[in-house]
Coordinates of C-alpha atoms and ligand atoms in Angstrom, one line a residue:
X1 CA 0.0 0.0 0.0
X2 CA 2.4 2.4 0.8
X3 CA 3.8 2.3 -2.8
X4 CA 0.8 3.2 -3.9
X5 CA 0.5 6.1 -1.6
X6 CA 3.8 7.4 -3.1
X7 CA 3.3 7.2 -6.5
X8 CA -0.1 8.5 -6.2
X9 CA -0.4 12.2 -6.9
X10 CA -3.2 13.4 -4.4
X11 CA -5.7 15.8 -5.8
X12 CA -5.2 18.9 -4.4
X13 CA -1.0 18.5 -4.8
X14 CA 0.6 19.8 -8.0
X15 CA 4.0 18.4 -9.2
X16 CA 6.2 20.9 -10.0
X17 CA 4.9 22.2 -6.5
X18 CA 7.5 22.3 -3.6
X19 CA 7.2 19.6 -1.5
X20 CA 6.6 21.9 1.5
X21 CA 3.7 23.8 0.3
X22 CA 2.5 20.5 -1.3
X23 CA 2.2 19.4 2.3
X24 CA -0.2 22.0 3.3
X25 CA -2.6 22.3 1.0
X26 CA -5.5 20.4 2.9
X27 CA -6.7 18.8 0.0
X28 CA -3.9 16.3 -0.5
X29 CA -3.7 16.7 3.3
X30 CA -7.1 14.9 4.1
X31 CA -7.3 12.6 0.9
X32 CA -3.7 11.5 1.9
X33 CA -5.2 10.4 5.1
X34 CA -8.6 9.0 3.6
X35 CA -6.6 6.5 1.5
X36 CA -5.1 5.2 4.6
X37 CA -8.0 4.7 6.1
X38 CA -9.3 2.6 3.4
X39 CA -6.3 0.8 3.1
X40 CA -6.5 0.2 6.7
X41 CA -9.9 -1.3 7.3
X42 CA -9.2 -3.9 4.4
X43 CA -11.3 -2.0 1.9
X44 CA -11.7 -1.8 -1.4
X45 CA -9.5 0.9 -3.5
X46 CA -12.9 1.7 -5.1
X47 CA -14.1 3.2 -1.8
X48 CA -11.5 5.9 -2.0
X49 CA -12.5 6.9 -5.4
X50 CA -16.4 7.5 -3.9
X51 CA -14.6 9.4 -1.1
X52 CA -11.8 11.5 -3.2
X53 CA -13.6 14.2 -4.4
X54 CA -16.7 16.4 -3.6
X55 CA -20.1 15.3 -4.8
X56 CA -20.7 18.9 -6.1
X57 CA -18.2 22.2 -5.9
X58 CA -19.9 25.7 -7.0
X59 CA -18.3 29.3 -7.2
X60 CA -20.5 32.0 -7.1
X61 CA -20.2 35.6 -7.9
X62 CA -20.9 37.7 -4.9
X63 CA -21.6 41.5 -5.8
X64 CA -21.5 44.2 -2.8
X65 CA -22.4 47.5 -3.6
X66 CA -20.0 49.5 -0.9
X67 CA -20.9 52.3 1.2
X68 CA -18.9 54.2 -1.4
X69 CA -21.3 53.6 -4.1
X70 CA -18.4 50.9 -5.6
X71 CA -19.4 47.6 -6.4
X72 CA -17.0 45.0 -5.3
X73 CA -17.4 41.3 -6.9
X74 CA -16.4 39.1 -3.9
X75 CA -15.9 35.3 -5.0
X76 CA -17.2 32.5 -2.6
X77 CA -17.4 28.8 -3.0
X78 CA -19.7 25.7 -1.7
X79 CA -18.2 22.5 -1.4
X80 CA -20.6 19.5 -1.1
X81 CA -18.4 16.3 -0.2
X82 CA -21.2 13.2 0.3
X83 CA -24.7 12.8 1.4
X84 CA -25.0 8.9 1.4
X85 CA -26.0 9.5 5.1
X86 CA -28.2 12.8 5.2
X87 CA -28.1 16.2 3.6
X88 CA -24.8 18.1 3.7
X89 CA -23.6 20.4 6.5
X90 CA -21.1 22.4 7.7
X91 CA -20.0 26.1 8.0
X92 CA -19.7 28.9 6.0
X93 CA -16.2 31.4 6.6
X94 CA -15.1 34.8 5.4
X95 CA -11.6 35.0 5.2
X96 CA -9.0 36.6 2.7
X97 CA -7.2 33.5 2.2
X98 CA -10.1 31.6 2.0
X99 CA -10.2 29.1 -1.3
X100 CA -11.0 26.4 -3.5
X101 CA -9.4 23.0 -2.2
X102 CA -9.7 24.5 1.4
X103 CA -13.4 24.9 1.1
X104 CA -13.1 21.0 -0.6
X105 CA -10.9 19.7 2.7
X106 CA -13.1 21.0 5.3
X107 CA -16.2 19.9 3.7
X108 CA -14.6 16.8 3.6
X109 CA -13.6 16.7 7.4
X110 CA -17.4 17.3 8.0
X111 CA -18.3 13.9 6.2
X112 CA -16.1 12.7 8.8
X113 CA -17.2 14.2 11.6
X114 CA -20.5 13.5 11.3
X115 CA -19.5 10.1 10.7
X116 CA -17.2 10.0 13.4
X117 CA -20.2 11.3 15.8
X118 CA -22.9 8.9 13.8
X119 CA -25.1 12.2 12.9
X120 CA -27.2 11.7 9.8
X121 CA -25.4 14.3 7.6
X122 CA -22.9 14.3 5.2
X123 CA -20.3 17.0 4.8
X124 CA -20.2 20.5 3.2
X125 CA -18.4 24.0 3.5
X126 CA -18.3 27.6 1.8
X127 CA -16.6 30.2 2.0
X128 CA -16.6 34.2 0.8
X129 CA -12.7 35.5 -0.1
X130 CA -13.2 38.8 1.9
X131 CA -11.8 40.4 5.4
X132 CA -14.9 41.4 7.2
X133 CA -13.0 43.5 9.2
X134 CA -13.3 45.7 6.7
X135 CA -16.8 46.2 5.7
X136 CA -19.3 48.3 7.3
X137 CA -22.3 46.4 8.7
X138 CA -24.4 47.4 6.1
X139 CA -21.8 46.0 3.5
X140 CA -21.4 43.0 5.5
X141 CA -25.0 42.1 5.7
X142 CA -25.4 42.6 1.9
X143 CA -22.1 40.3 1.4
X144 CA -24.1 37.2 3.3
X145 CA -27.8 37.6 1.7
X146 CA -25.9 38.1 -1.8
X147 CA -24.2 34.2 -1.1
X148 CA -27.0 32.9 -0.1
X149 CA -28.7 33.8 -3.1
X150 CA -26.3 32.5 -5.0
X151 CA -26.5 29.2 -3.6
X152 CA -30.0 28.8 -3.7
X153 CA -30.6 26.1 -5.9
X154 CA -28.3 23.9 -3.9
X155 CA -29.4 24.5 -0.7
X156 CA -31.9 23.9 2.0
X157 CA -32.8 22.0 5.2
X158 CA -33.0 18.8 3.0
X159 CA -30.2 19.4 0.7
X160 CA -27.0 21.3 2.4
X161 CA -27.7 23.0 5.7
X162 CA -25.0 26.0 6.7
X163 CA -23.6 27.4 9.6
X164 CA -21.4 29.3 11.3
X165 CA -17.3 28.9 10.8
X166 CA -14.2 31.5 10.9
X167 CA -15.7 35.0 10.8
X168 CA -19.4 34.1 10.7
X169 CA -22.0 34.4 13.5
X170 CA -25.4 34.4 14.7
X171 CA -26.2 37.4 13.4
X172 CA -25.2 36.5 9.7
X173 CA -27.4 33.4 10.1
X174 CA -30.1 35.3 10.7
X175 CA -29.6 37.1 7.8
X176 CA -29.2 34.3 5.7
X177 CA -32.7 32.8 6.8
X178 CA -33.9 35.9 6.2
X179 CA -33.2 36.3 3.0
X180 CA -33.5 32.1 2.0
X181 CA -37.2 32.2 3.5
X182 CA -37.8 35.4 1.2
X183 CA -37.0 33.3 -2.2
X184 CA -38.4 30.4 -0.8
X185 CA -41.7 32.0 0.4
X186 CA -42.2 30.4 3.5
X187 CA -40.1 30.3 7.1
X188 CA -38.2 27.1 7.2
X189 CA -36.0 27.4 10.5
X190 CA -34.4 24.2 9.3
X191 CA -32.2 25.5 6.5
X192 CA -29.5 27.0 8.6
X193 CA -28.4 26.6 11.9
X194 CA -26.5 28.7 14.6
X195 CA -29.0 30.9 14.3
X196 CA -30.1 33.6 17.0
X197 CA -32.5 31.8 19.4
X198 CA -35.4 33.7 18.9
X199 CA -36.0 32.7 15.2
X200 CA -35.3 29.0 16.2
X201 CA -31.5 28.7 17.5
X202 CA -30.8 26.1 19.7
X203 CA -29.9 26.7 23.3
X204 CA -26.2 25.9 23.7
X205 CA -25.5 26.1 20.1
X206 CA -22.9 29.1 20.2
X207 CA -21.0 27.7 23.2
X208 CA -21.0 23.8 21.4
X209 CA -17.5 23.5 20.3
X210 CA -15.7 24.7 22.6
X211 CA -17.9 22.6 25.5
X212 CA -17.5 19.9 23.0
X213 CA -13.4 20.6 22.7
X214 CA -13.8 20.1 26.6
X215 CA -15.4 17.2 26.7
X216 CA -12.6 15.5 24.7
X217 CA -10.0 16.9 27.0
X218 CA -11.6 15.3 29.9
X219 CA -11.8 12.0 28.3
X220 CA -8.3 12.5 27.5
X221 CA -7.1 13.3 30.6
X222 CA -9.1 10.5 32.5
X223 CA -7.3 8.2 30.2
X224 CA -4.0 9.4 30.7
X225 CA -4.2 9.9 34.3
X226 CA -3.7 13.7 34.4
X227 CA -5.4 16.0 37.2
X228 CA -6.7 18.6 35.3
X229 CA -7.4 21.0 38.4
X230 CA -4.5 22.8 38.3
X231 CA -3.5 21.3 34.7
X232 CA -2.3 24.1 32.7
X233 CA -3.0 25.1 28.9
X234 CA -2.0 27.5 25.7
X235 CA -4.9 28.3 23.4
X236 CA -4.0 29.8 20.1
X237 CA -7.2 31.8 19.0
X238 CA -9.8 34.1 20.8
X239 CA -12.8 33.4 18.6
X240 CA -15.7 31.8 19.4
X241 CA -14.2 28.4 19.7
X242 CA -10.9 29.5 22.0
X243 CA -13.0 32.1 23.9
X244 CA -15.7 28.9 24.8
X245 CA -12.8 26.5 25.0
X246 CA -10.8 29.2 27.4
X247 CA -14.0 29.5 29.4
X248 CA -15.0 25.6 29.9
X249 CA -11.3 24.5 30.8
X250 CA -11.3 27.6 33.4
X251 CA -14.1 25.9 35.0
X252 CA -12.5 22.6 35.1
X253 CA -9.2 24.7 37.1
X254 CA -7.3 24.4 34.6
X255 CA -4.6 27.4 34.0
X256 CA -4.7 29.0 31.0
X257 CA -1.0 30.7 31.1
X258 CA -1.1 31.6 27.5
X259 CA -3.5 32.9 24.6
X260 CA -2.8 34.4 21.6
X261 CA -4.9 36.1 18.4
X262 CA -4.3 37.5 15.1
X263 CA -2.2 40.4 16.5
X264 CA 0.0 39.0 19.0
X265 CA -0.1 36.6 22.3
X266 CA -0.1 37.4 26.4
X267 CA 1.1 35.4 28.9
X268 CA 1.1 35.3 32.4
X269 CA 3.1 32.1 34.5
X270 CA 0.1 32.4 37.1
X271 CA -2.8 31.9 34.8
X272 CA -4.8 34.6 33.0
X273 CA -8.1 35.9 34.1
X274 CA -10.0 34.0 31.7
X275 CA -13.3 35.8 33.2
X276 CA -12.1 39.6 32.4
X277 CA -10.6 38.8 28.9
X278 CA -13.9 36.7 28.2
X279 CA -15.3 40.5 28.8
X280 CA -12.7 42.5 27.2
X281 CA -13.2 40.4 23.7
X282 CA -16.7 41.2 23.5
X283 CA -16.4 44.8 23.2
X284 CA -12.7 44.7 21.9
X285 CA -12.4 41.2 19.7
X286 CA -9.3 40.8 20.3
X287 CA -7.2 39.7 23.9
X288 CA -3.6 40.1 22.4
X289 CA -4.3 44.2 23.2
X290 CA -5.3 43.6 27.2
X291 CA -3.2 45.9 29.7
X292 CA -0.7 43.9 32.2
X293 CA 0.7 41.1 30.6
X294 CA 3.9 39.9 29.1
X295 CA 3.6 39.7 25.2
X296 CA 4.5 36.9 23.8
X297 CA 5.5 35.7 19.7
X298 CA 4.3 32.3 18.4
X299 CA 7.4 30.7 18.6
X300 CA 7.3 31.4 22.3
X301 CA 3.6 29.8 22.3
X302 CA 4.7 26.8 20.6
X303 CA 7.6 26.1 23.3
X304 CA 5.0 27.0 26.4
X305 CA 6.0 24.2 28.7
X306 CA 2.2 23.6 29.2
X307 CA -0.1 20.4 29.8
X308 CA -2.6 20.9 27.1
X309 CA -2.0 22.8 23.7
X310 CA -5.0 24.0 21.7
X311 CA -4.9 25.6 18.7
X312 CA -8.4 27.0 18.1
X313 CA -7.4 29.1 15.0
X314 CA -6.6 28.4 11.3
X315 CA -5.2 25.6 9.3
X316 CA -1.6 24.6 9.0
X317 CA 0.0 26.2 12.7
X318 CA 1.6 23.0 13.8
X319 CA 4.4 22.3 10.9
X320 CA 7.7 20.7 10.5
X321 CA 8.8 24.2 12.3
X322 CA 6.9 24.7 15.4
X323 CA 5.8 20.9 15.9
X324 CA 9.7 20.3 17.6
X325 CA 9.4 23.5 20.2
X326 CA 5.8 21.7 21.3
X327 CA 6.4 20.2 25.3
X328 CA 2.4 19.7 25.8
X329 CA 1.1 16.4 26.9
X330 CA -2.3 17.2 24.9
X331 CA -2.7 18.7 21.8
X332 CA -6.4 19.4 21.5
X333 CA -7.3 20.5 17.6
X334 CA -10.0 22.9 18.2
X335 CA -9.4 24.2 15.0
X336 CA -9.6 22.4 11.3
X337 CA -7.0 21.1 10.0
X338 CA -4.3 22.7 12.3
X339 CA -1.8 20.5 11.7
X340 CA 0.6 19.3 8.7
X341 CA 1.7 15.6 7.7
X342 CA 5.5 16.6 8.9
X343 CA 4.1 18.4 12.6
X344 CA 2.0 15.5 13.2
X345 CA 4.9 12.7 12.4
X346 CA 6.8 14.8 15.1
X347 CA 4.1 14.9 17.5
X348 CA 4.3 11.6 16.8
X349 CA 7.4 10.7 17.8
X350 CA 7.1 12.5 21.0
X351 CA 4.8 10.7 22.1
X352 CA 2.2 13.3 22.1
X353 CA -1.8 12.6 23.2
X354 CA -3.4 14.1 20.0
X355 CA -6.8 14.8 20.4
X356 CA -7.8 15.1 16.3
X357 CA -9.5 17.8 14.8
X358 CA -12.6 15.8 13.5
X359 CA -13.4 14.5 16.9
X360 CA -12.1 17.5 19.2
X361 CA -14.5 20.7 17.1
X362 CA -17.2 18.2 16.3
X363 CA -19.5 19.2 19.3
X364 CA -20.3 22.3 16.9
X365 CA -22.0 20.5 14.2
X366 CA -23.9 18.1 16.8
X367 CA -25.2 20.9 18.2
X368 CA -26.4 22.0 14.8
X369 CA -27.9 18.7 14.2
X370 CA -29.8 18.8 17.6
X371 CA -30.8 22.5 16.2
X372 CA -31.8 21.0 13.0
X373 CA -34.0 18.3 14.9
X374 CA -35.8 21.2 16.9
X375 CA -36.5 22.9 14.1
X376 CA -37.8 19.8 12.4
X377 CA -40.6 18.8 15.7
X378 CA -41.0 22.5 16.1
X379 CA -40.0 21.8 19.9
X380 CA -37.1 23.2 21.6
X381 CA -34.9 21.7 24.3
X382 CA -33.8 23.4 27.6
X383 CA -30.2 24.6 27.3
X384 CA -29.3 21.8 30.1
X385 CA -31.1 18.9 27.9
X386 CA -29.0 19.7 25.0
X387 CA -25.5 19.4 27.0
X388 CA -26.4 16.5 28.4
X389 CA -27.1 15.0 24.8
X390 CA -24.2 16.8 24.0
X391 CA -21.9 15.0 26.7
X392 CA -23.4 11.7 25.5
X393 CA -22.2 11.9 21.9
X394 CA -18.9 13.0 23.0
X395 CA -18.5 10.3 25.5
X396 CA -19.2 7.6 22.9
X397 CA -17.6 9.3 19.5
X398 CA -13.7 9.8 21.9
X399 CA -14.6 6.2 23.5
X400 CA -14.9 4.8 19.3
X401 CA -11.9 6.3 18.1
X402 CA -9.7 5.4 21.7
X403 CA -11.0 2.0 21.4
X404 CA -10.0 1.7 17.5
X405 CA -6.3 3.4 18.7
X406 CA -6.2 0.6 20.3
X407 CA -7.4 -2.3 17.9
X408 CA -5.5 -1.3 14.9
X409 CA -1.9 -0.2 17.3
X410 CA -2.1 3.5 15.9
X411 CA -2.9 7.1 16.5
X412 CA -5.4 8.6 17.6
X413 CA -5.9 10.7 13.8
X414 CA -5.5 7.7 12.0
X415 CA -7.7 6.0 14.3
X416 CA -10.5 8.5 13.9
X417 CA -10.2 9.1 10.1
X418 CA -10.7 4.6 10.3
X419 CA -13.9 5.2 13.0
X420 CA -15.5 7.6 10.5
X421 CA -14.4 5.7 7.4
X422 CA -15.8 2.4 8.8
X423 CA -18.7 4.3 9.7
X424 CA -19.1 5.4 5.4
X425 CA -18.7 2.2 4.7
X426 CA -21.3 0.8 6.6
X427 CA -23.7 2.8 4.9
X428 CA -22.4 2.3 1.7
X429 CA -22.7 -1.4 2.2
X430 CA -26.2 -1.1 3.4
X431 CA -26.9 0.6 -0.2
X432 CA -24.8 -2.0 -2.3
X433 CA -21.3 -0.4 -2.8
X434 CA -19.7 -2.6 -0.4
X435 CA -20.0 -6.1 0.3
X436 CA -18.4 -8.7 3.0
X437 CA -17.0 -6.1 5.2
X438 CA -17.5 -5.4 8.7
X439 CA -17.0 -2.3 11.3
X440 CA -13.3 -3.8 13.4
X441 CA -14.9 -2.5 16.5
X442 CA -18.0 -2.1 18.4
X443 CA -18.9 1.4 18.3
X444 CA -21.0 3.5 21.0
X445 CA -21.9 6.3 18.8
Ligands
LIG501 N1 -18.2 25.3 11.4 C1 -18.3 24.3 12.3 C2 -17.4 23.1 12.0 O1 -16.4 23.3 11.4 C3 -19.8 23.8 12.6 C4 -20.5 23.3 11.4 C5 -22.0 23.1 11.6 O2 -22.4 23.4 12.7 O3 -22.6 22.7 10.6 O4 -17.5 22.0 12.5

């Protein structure tokens, strides 16, 4: 097999690429690890070629007229990556950098999450090329009901449901619904979730990934024996994942010593107060600018001497470069796709717990799916009902891939890319694409 991998050329990687920027494009990043997977639950090449690709890409247009009287023709993508086991879901991110195969890998880490977390969705992801930071609200608003427009005829509560991701927020939900129940001509709550609560959000929705990134730090550390009262951590990223993240490890007393954001990084050996920056970031978005603490650079973050490390940010941070400075126990991937093929082989060696993206951020989308299912009975849960189903699904999904660690003598990425691609191919067995193959474990999910 590994010949194979080799002389393979990954879509998403371009020869005459370098090898290093080869490595972090996510594309060939996730695909690299899907063929594994197959490989490594004894099935058929031919389920990789299903998998390999998105069911559907589009790129829109996405006309703002500016304050200015300007138009400005953003450009903004949907990426639709399998539906065998539901409609499509996933997030939708404003971002400069923001692009084609990026919007393709994270829709494809979706499929897996929802796999991984046995939710009846498949995976999807858009994105607009755009800073938000600089549009006025007015712009802003106009940027996310143009989108939507745009993907109208491929979306909807049955089809491809969106949500929030990098950049995006309740409030652009709501705008979105707005403006989908307007073509559509009737309200249907269903189409989009991490909505405000008062036009059918669910309770718990906006703090979900970050309780969920808790959740699987507690399972972690109950496996590998470490206290977390008094436990300390690094969280790369002050967004709505970090800031929840920051705020649910604070509860568990753990020391948060270091946090950084797009403009720099603070530190303090003691701890930070994780209840006045959770205050300062609402009104000032950022915690890098907070009075009284040492600065500190990324490298510095990378070589914190901390228990857990959680970058809650963008793609690619953990590399061939800063994976050797890491000392953490835990690395906790609140974020997508946060680390490279050549960091993770060194995490590897080090013997580093790695909690993997698609089962550490995945208490986001189950939120959305409970969301989705109150939207569907018309009946909403109290906020404590939906933790507790919450808790449940992330008990089970970290207990599936820590068991499969164990059964197939890997890691714990590998072993979750093989939990969710076992779980694919039970359903695509079930509808006559695979035959004679069963699931290596018993799962919980
Ligand atoms: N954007 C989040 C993620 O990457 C949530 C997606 C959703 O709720 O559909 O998992």
């Amino acid at each position: 097999m590994a010949t194979i991998l080799e002389k393979t050329v990954m879509p998403g990687s371009e020869p005459g690429k370098p090898a290093d920027l080869q490595d972090n494009n996510p594309y060939a990043i996730v695909s690299g690890l899907l063929k594994e997977a197959v490989a490594g639950l004894g099935l058929d090449e031919n389920v990789y070629r299903l998998l390999e690709k998105p069911i559907r890409t589009l790129e829109v247009a996405v006309p703002v007229r500016m304050d200015d009287g300007q138009i400005v023709n953003f450009t903004g993508y949907r990426a639709q990556h399998f539906d065998i086991l539901g409609p499509t879901k996933g997030g939708i991110r404003f971002h400069p950098d923001v692009n084609l195969d990026e919007v393709k890998a994270l829709s494809m880490w979706m499929t897996l999450k929802s796999a991984i977390l046995g939710l009846p969705f498949g995976g999807a992801k858009g994105g607009v090329i755009v800073d938000p930071g600089q549009l006025s609200e007015r712009e802003l608003e106009e940027l996310s009901r143009t989108y939507i427009r745009a993907l109208m005829p491929i979306i909807g509560p049955e089809k491809d449901i969106p949500a929030p991701d990098v950049n995006t927020n309740p409030q652009i939900m709501g705008w979105m619904l707005d403006e989908y129940d307007k073509f559509r001509g009737f309200n249907a709550p269903g189409f989009i979730t991490g909505k405000p609560l008062i036009v059918g959000g669910s309770r718990g929705r906006v703090e979900a990934t970050g309780r969920g990134v808790v959740m699987t730090i507690v399972e972690a550390a109950k496996r590998l024996g470490l206290e977390l009262n008094g436990a300390t951590a690094a969280i790369q990223g002050f967004g709505n994942v970090g800031s929840m993240t920051a705020r649910f490890l604070h509860e568990q007393g753990v020391k948060i010593v270091a946090i950084t954001d797009a403009r720099g990084g603070i530190y303090a050996r003691d701890g930070l107060d994780i209840p006045a920056l959770l205050e300062y970031a609402r009104s000032h978005k950022l915690v890098s600018t907070y009075e009284g603490y040492e600065s500190i650079s990324n490298e510095a973050f990378f070589s914190m001497p901390v228990d857990i490390l959680i970058p809650a940010a963008l793609e690619n941070q953990i590399t061939g470069q800063t994976a050797p400075l890491i000392k953490a126990r835990i690395v906790a991937e609140a974020a997508n796709g946060p680390t490279t093929p050549a960091g993770d082989k060194i995490l590897a060696q080090k013997g580093i717990f790695v909690i993997p993206d698609i089962l550490c951020n995945s208490g986001g989308v189950t939120v959305s799916y409970f969301e989705w299912v109150q939207n569907t009975m018309g009946y909403y849960w109290k906020e404590r009902e939906v933790n507790e189903k919450l808790q449940e699904k992330m008990e089970c999904a970290f207990h599936d891939v820590y068991e499969m660690m164990k059964e197939k003598q890997t890691d714990m990425r590998k072993a979750a890319y093989l939990a969710g691609v076992g779980h694919l191919a039970e359903a695509l067995q079930a509808r006559g694409w695979v035959k004679g193959w069963s699931m290596p474990i018993e799962r919980k999910v």
